[in-house]
Short mmCIF file of C-alpha atoms and ligand atoms in Angstrom, two decimals:
data_model
loop_
_atom_site.label_atom_id
_atom_site.label_comp_id
_atom_site.label_asym_id
_atom_site.label_seq_id
_atom_site.Cartn_x
_atom_site.Cartn_y
_atom_site.Cartn_z
CA VAL A 1 174.62 196.22 -87.88
CA ILE A 2 171.59 193.99 -87.93
CA TYR A 3 168.59 196.05 -87.05
CA VAL A 4 165.68 193.98 -85.64
CA ASN A 5 163.60 196.48 -83.78
CA ASN A 6 161.13 197.20 -86.49
CA ALA A 7 158.09 196.77 -84.15
CA GLY A 8 159.50 199.81 -82.41
CA THR A 9 160.18 201.73 -85.54
CA THR A 10 161.21 200.54 -89.03
CA TRP A 11 164.70 201.33 -90.14
CA PRO A 12 166.11 201.99 -92.66
CA LYS A 13 163.43 203.38 -94.89
CA PRO A 14 163.29 202.79 -98.63
CA ASP A 15 165.13 205.65 -100.41
CA ALA A 16 161.78 206.94 -101.73
CA VAL A 17 160.79 208.02 -98.22
CA PRO A 18 163.52 210.47 -97.34
CA GLU A 19 163.30 211.70 -100.95
CA ALA A 20 159.59 212.47 -100.54
CA VAL A 21 160.25 214.14 -97.16
CA ALA A 22 162.95 216.33 -98.74
CA GLY A 23 160.69 217.01 -101.75
CA ALA A 24 157.93 218.19 -99.41
CA LEU A 25 160.29 220.50 -97.57
CA ASP A 26 161.67 222.00 -100.75
CA ALA A 27 158.26 222.51 -102.37
CA GLU A 28 156.80 225.97 -102.71
CA PRO A 29 154.54 226.72 -99.89
CA ALA A 30 151.79 227.52 -102.39
CA ASP A 31 151.76 223.88 -103.28
CA ALA A 32 151.49 222.59 -99.73
CA ALA A 33 147.74 222.15 -99.58
CA ASP A 34 147.62 220.14 -102.90
CA ARG A 35 150.54 218.07 -101.88
CA PHE A 36 148.99 217.39 -98.48
CA ARG A 37 145.70 216.35 -100.11
CA ALA A 38 147.56 214.00 -102.54
CA ALA A 39 149.48 212.28 -99.64
CA HIS A 40 146.24 212.04 -97.59
CA GLU A 41 144.44 210.33 -100.59
CA ARG A 42 147.34 207.99 -101.06
CA ILE A 43 147.29 206.92 -97.38
CA ALA A 44 143.52 206.50 -97.51
CA ARG A 45 143.85 204.23 -100.63
CA PHE A 46 146.48 202.05 -98.87
CA LEU A 47 144.12 201.40 -95.99
CA ASP A 48 141.16 200.95 -98.38
CA VAL A 49 139.29 203.74 -96.69
CA ARG A 50 136.28 204.60 -98.81
CA GLU A 51 135.53 207.79 -97.00
CA PRO A 52 138.92 209.66 -97.05
CA GLU A 53 137.20 212.67 -95.52
CA ARG A 54 137.02 210.56 -92.31
CA LEU A 55 140.66 209.79 -92.15
CA LEU A 56 142.38 212.02 -89.67
CA LEU A 57 146.14 212.20 -89.68
CA THR A 58 147.71 212.68 -86.21
CA PRO A 59 151.24 213.03 -84.91
CA SER A 60 151.19 209.33 -83.86
CA CYS A 61 149.06 206.31 -83.24
CA THR A 62 149.29 207.22 -79.58
CA GLY A 63 147.69 210.60 -80.41
CA ALA A 64 145.05 208.94 -82.56
CA LEU A 65 144.09 206.58 -79.74
CA ALA A 66 144.02 209.36 -77.20
CA VAL A 67 141.64 211.43 -79.34
CA ALA A 68 139.39 208.51 -80.27
CA LEU A 69 139.08 207.15 -76.76
CA ALA A 70 138.68 210.51 -75.02
CA ASP A 71 136.20 211.89 -77.48
CA LEU A 72 133.56 209.19 -77.83
CA PRO A 73 130.44 210.24 -75.98
CA TRP A 74 130.82 208.22 -72.87
CA LYS A 75 128.21 207.52 -70.21
CA GLN A 76 128.74 206.54 -66.61
CA ASP A 77 128.98 202.70 -66.29
CA ASP A 78 129.76 202.12 -69.96
CA VAL A 79 131.94 199.01 -70.28
CA VAL A 80 135.14 198.94 -72.46
CA VAL A 81 136.50 195.48 -73.28
CA THR A 82 140.07 195.05 -74.41
CA SER A 83 142.40 192.20 -74.94
CA ALA A 84 145.04 191.53 -72.16
CA LEU A 85 147.76 192.44 -74.63
CA GLU A 86 147.24 196.11 -75.11
CA HIS A 87 150.08 198.62 -75.66
CA HIS A 88 149.98 201.52 -73.15
CA ALA A 89 148.84 203.88 -75.91
CA LEU A 90 145.46 202.14 -75.73
CA ALA A 91 145.51 200.94 -72.15
CA GLY A 92 146.47 204.38 -70.80
CA PRO A 93 143.45 206.32 -72.21
CA VAL A 94 141.15 203.47 -71.12
CA GLU A 95 142.59 203.75 -67.52
CA ARG A 96 141.79 207.47 -67.71
CA LEU A 97 138.20 206.76 -68.69
CA VAL A 98 137.89 204.50 -65.66
CA ARG A 99 139.28 207.17 -63.40
CA ASP A 100 137.58 210.20 -64.77
CA ARG A 101 134.41 209.07 -66.54
CA GLY A 102 133.10 206.14 -64.45
CA VAL A 103 133.76 203.61 -67.25
CA THR A 104 134.40 199.94 -66.40
CA HIS A 105 137.36 198.16 -68.11
CA ARG A 106 137.05 194.41 -68.74
CA PRO A 107 140.27 192.89 -70.22
CA ILE A 108 139.84 189.37 -71.67
CA PRO A 109 142.33 186.98 -70.08
CA TYR A 110 145.23 185.77 -72.26
CA ARG A 111 146.28 182.20 -73.03
CA PRO A 112 149.32 181.40 -75.15
CA GLY A 113 148.14 180.46 -78.60
CA THR A 114 144.75 182.15 -77.84
CA PRO A 115 145.58 185.83 -77.60
CA LEU A 116 141.83 186.62 -77.34
CA ASP A 117 139.29 183.91 -76.49
CA LEU A 118 136.17 184.64 -78.47
CA ASP A 119 133.98 182.63 -76.17
CA LEU A 120 135.05 184.80 -73.20
CA LEU A 121 134.45 187.89 -75.24
CA ARG A 122 130.93 186.68 -76.21
CA ASP A 123 130.14 186.07 -72.50
CA VAL A 124 131.17 189.59 -71.62
CA LEU A 125 129.18 191.07 -74.50
CA ARG A 126 126.12 189.07 -73.45
CA GLY A 127 126.46 190.57 -69.91
CA GLY A 128 125.43 193.89 -71.50
CA GLY A 129 126.60 197.48 -71.04
CA VAL A 130 129.56 197.17 -73.43
CA ARG A 131 129.93 200.44 -75.41
CA LEU A 132 133.31 199.66 -77.00
CA VAL A 133 135.52 196.68 -77.75
CA ALA A 134 139.00 198.05 -78.29
CA VAL A 135 141.73 195.73 -79.31
CA THR A 136 145.19 195.73 -80.83
CA ALA A 137 145.28 193.78 -84.07
CA ALA A 138 148.51 192.11 -82.96
CA SER A 139 150.54 192.15 -79.80
CA ASN A 140 153.60 194.36 -80.04
CA VAL A 141 155.25 192.08 -77.45
CA THR A 142 154.54 188.51 -78.68
CA GLY A 143 153.65 189.34 -82.32
CA GLU A 144 150.50 187.16 -82.01
CA LEU A 145 147.67 188.14 -84.26
CA LEU A 146 144.28 188.63 -82.73
CA PRO A 147 141.19 187.27 -84.55
CA VAL A 148 140.23 190.83 -85.47
CA GLN A 149 137.41 190.18 -87.95
CA ALA A 150 135.64 187.86 -85.54
CA ILE A 151 136.06 190.47 -82.76
CA VAL A 152 134.59 193.27 -84.95
CA ASP A 153 131.71 191.03 -85.94
CA LEU A 154 130.95 189.95 -82.41
CA ALA A 155 131.04 193.47 -81.09
CA HIS A 156 128.59 194.59 -83.81
CA GLU A 157 126.28 191.67 -83.18
CA HIS A 158 125.93 192.81 -79.56
CA GLY A 159 125.54 196.43 -80.38
CA ALA A 160 128.93 197.61 -79.34
CA LEU A 161 131.41 199.79 -81.25
CA CYS A 162 134.79 198.33 -82.18
CA LEU A 163 138.11 199.98 -82.27
CA VAL A 164 141.06 198.26 -83.91
CA ASP A 165 144.50 199.53 -83.12
CA ALA A 166 146.46 198.37 -86.25
CA ALA A 167 149.78 199.90 -85.24
CA GLN A 168 151.47 196.54 -85.49
CA THR A 169 149.82 195.23 -88.66
CA VAL A 170 149.47 198.06 -91.14
CA GLY A 171 152.27 197.56 -93.68
CA LEU A 172 152.96 193.96 -92.66
CA LEU A 173 149.59 192.48 -93.39
CA PRO A 174 146.72 193.75 -95.53
CA VAL A 175 144.58 196.08 -93.43
CA ASN A 176 141.45 196.89 -95.37
CA ALA A 177 139.05 199.27 -93.60
CA ALA A 178 136.22 198.83 -96.10
CA ALA A 179 136.24 195.04 -95.61
CA MET A 180 136.97 194.86 -91.96
CA ARG A 181 134.51 197.59 -91.05
CA PRO A 182 135.67 198.47 -87.58
CA ASP A 183 134.09 201.67 -86.22
CA ILE A 184 137.46 203.17 -85.53
CA LEU A 185 140.85 202.10 -86.98
CA THR A 186 144.11 203.58 -85.75
CA PHE A 187 147.59 203.18 -87.19
CA ALA A 188 151.22 204.25 -86.82
CA GLY A 189 153.12 205.65 -89.77
CA HIS A 190 156.67 205.02 -88.71
CA LYS A 191 156.36 201.31 -88.23
CA GLY A 192 155.07 198.86 -90.98
CA PRO A 193 154.18 201.49 -93.58
CA LEU A 194 157.72 202.85 -93.44
CA GLY A 195 156.93 206.47 -92.91
CA PRO A 196 159.02 208.91 -91.00
CA PRO A 197 158.36 209.59 -87.28
CA GLY A 198 155.66 212.02 -86.35
CA ILE A 199 152.62 210.63 -88.17
CA GLY A 200 149.75 208.25 -87.53
CA GLY A 201 146.05 208.41 -87.89
CA LEU A 202 142.58 207.30 -87.30
CA TRP A 203 139.66 206.52 -89.51
CA ALA A 204 136.18 206.65 -88.06
CA ALA A 205 133.32 204.94 -89.89
CA PRO A 206 130.34 207.03 -90.96
CA GLY A 207 127.98 207.47 -88.00
CA VAL A 208 130.64 207.32 -85.33
CA ARG A 209 130.20 210.54 -83.31
CA PHE A 210 132.98 212.21 -81.39
CA GLU A 211 132.55 214.93 -78.87
CA SER A 212 135.61 217.03 -79.17
CA PRO A 213 136.52 218.58 -75.82
CA ARG A 214 140.07 218.93 -77.10
CA ALA A 215 138.91 220.65 -80.30
CA VAL A 216 141.30 218.46 -82.23
CA CYS A 217 138.60 217.27 -84.50
CA ASP A 218 134.86 216.93 -84.55
CA ILE A 219 134.03 214.72 -87.41
CA THR A 220 130.30 215.30 -87.24
CA ALA A 221 130.74 219.04 -87.19
CA GLY A 222 133.12 218.76 -90.16
CA ALA A 223 130.22 219.07 -92.52
CA ALA A 224 129.37 222.49 -91.25
CA CYS A 225 132.99 223.70 -91.65
CA ALA A 226 135.56 223.17 -94.34
CA PRO A 227 135.48 219.58 -95.52
CA PHE A 228 137.40 217.07 -93.48
CA PRO A 229 140.38 216.70 -93.30
CA THR A 230 141.04 220.40 -93.60
CA TYR A 231 138.82 221.08 -90.68
CA CYS A 232 140.95 218.91 -88.52
CA ASP A 233 144.29 220.31 -89.54
CA VAL A 234 144.86 222.40 -86.54
CA GLY A 235 147.60 224.83 -87.45
CA SER A 236 150.29 223.69 -89.87
CA THR A 237 150.11 220.16 -91.28
CA ASN A 238 153.02 217.74 -91.12
CA LEU A 239 153.37 217.64 -94.86
CA PRO A 240 156.88 216.16 -94.92
CA ALA A 241 155.73 213.26 -92.75
CA ALA A 242 152.53 212.72 -94.77
CA ALA A 243 154.52 212.73 -98.03
CA GLY A 244 157.11 210.31 -96.61
CA LEU A 245 154.34 208.00 -95.40
CA ALA A 246 152.63 208.05 -98.76
CA ALA A 247 155.91 207.19 -100.40
CA GLY A 248 156.46 204.28 -97.98
CA MET A 249 153.00 202.94 -98.81
CA SER A 250 153.69 203.26 -102.59
CA TRP A 251 156.94 201.33 -102.08
CA LEU A 252 155.08 198.60 -100.28
CA GLU A 253 152.61 198.20 -103.19
CA GLY A 254 155.40 198.35 -105.74
CA PRO A 255 159.07 197.24 -105.41
CA GLY A 256 158.59 196.09 -101.86
CA ARG A 257 155.48 193.93 -102.45
CA GLU A 258 157.12 190.70 -101.31
CA ALA A 259 159.05 192.21 -98.30
CA PRO A 260 156.42 192.05 -95.53
CA GLY A 261 155.66 188.40 -96.14
CA ARG A 262 159.45 187.67 -96.07
CA ALA A 263 159.81 189.49 -92.75
CA ARG A 264 156.91 187.36 -91.27
CA LYS A 265 158.57 184.17 -92.54
CA LEU A 266 161.82 185.11 -90.79
CA ALA A 267 159.96 185.62 -87.57
CA ARG A 268 158.32 182.23 -87.87
CA ARG A 269 161.63 180.54 -88.51
CA LEU A 270 163.16 182.26 -85.50
CA ALA A 271 160.31 181.38 -83.23
CA MET A 272 160.44 177.71 -84.20
CA ALA A 273 164.14 177.56 -83.67
CA LEU A 274 163.96 179.33 -80.27
CA GLY A 275 161.12 177.09 -79.18
CA GLU A 276 163.48 174.14 -79.46
CA ARG A 277 166.29 175.61 -77.43
CA PRO A 278 166.73 174.56 -73.82
CA GLY A 279 167.19 177.56 -71.64
CA VAL A 280 164.95 179.76 -73.80
CA VAL A 281 161.40 180.66 -73.00
CA LEU A 282 159.42 181.61 -76.18
CA PHE A 283 156.34 183.84 -75.63
CA GLY A 284 153.21 183.45 -77.69
CA GLY A 285 152.11 180.33 -79.37
CA LEU A 286 152.83 179.49 -82.98
CA GLU A 287 149.17 178.68 -83.64
CA ALA A 288 147.61 182.15 -83.78
CA GLY A 289 149.75 183.45 -86.65
CA ARG A 290 152.17 186.35 -86.00
CA THR A 291 153.51 189.52 -87.37
CA ALA A 292 157.24 189.73 -87.79
CA THR A 293 157.90 189.87 -84.02
CA VAL A 294 159.25 187.27 -81.69
CA SER A 295 159.66 187.67 -77.90
CA PHE A 296 161.65 185.38 -75.59
CA ARG A 297 163.74 185.17 -72.46
CA ILE A 298 167.05 183.43 -71.99
CA ASP A 299 167.36 181.94 -68.52
CA SER A 300 171.05 182.80 -68.26
CA LEU A 301 170.82 186.36 -69.56
CA PRO A 302 168.82 188.97 -67.61
CA VAL A 303 166.57 190.95 -69.84
CA GLN A 304 168.23 194.19 -68.58
CA GLU A 305 171.53 193.02 -69.93
CA ALA A 306 170.36 191.59 -73.15
CA GLU A 307 170.40 194.82 -75.31
CA ALA A 308 174.03 195.37 -74.49
CA PHE A 309 174.88 191.70 -75.08
CA PHE A 310 173.33 191.64 -78.52
CA ARG A 311 174.62 195.11 -79.44
CA GLU A 312 178.14 193.86 -78.78
CA ARG A 313 177.37 191.39 -81.53
CA SER A 314 176.11 194.10 -83.80
CA ILE A 315 172.44 193.11 -83.31
CA LEU A 316 170.11 196.01 -82.39
CA LEU A 317 166.98 194.65 -80.75
CA ARG A 318 164.76 195.70 -77.94
CA ALA A 319 164.95 194.03 -74.47
CA ALA A 320 162.54 195.90 -72.19
CA ALA A 321 158.95 196.32 -71.21
CA HIS A 322 157.88 197.47 -74.67
CA CYS A 323 155.43 200.04 -73.29
CA ALA A 324 152.95 197.24 -72.62
CA PRO A 325 153.02 196.37 -68.85
CA MET A 326 149.61 194.79 -69.08
CA ALA A 327 150.76 192.45 -71.86
CA LEU A 328 153.86 191.51 -69.90
CA GLU A 329 151.72 190.62 -66.85
CA ALA A 330 149.43 188.58 -69.13
CA ILE A 331 152.31 186.50 -70.58
CA GLY A 332 153.90 186.07 -67.18
CA SER A 333 157.01 188.06 -67.75
CA PRO A 334 156.55 191.35 -65.86
CA GLY A 335 160.22 192.11 -66.04
CA GLY A 336 160.20 192.40 -69.86
CA THR A 337 161.24 190.23 -72.79
CA ILE A 338 163.91 190.17 -75.44
CA ARG A 339 162.13 191.12 -78.66
CA VAL A 340 163.34 190.58 -82.21
CA SER A 341 161.14 192.22 -84.84
CA PHE A 342 162.04 191.84 -88.50
CA GLY A 343 161.48 194.41 -91.21
CA VAL A 344 161.41 194.69 -94.98
CA PHE A 345 165.27 194.74 -95.30
CA ASN A 346 166.10 191.68 -93.10
CA ARG A 347 167.27 188.48 -94.64
CA GLY A 348 167.74 184.85 -93.61
CA GLY A 349 171.27 185.56 -92.43
CA ASP A 350 169.91 187.82 -89.77
CA VAL A 351 167.97 184.94 -88.18
CA ASP A 352 171.22 182.91 -88.15
CA ALA A 353 173.05 185.78 -86.45
CA VAL A 354 170.41 186.12 -83.76
CA LEU A 355 170.43 182.40 -83.15
CA ALA A 356 174.22 182.29 -82.96
CA ALA A 357 174.17 185.06 -80.31
CA VAL A 358 171.45 183.32 -78.39
CA ASP A 359 173.55 180.15 -78.38
CA GLU A 360 176.50 182.11 -77.04
CA ALA A 361 174.34 183.30 -74.20
CA ILE A 362 173.23 179.76 -73.25
CA PRO A 363 175.88 178.14 -70.97
CA ALA A 364 177.60 175.16 -72.67
CA GLY A 365 176.29 171.80 -71.69
CA ARG A 366 172.60 172.76 -71.47
C1 PLP B 401 150.01 198.20 -80.54
C2 PLP B 401 150.51 199.62 -80.58
N1 PLP B 401 149.68 200.66 -80.46
C3 PLP B 401 150.10 201.91 -80.45
C4 PLP B 401 151.41 202.21 -80.55
C5 PLP B 401 151.87 203.66 -80.60
O1 PLP B 401 152.31 204.06 -81.85
P1 PLP B 401 153.02 205.52 -82.08
O2 PLP B 401 154.46 205.16 -81.93
O3 PLP B 401 152.72 205.87 -83.51
O4 PLP B 401 152.47 206.39 -81.11
C6 PLP B 401 152.36 201.22 -80.68
C7 PLP B 401 153.81 201.50 -80.73
O5 PLP B 401 154.63 200.75 -80.33
C8 PLP B 401 151.91 199.85 -80.65
O6 PLP B 401 152.75 198.83 -80.74
#
């Protein structure tokens, strides 16, 4: 089969990943703490986090976003600005803040090719009251990259915090916390960095304070307790997942070094070819740069039927709402899209196979 749902979860994993998971399960329990520390340090190094004690591993990026967004010290009437392309893992907790904490949400409207308009962002920031700018680094629907560094800098210029949800970029593009300097960075382990399911994380810059009503983690209180991350490891740690994620990251910096760039090139080639096909609507411009993800619709093939259609041709892709209803509204396709997302093991022939299947779905004579 041709697996092209890597924006959902990457598959298969490099052999080193299941080996590390199995190694962690087989290891003597007495070694668990040292192994966890080593995996944690490896993960921090991959993200160029200079303060590993401020890197919290969570069961998912969804969990990391839920903790970060719920536990900032909110005040009534604080404004949270997001892009219009957010995954529900970010949009959901923001909606809860609006409902429960009197926060105002201001999404910045989307234009194809301009996933986040910096002039509009500047206008909203000048309006005052913005506590947090929280954006995905790339759309999980269209694959478009947001101008993250400019967003972080603009937020800081106007005294706002900035959260970057890097679930779609870590592993596919360099994500360097020390250089980017967001206030909060969240990531998913099972996507680009090739880890197993069940792990993600967040890094919070020094000075970022969390209230911890959930008692998952209080980074500022960490100093008074055992050093972070031990303080935050509530109950048993997911050592197998941490070890697998560390192995995935090592693979990406070693034998797999060229693979993410190749995956992104495949996506660009597919997007360009789809853009020229009558009867196909391509979402997201080609100007903003993209991850390895391409979304489209075929006029003659309902989105709900597309997964089965492609599966019959041994192509496993995702045709649905992609857990991002707000992004689907923004791009004008509330019913979903067909999404092809390449990974480190895809090759040019996979693009050809997808295009051949698309051509079969387009009625002859178009
Ligand atoms: C942009 C974005 N944020 C967050 C998430 C949630 O990640 P996880 O699966 O680790 O909870 C996803 C997953 O698709 C995503 O695409």
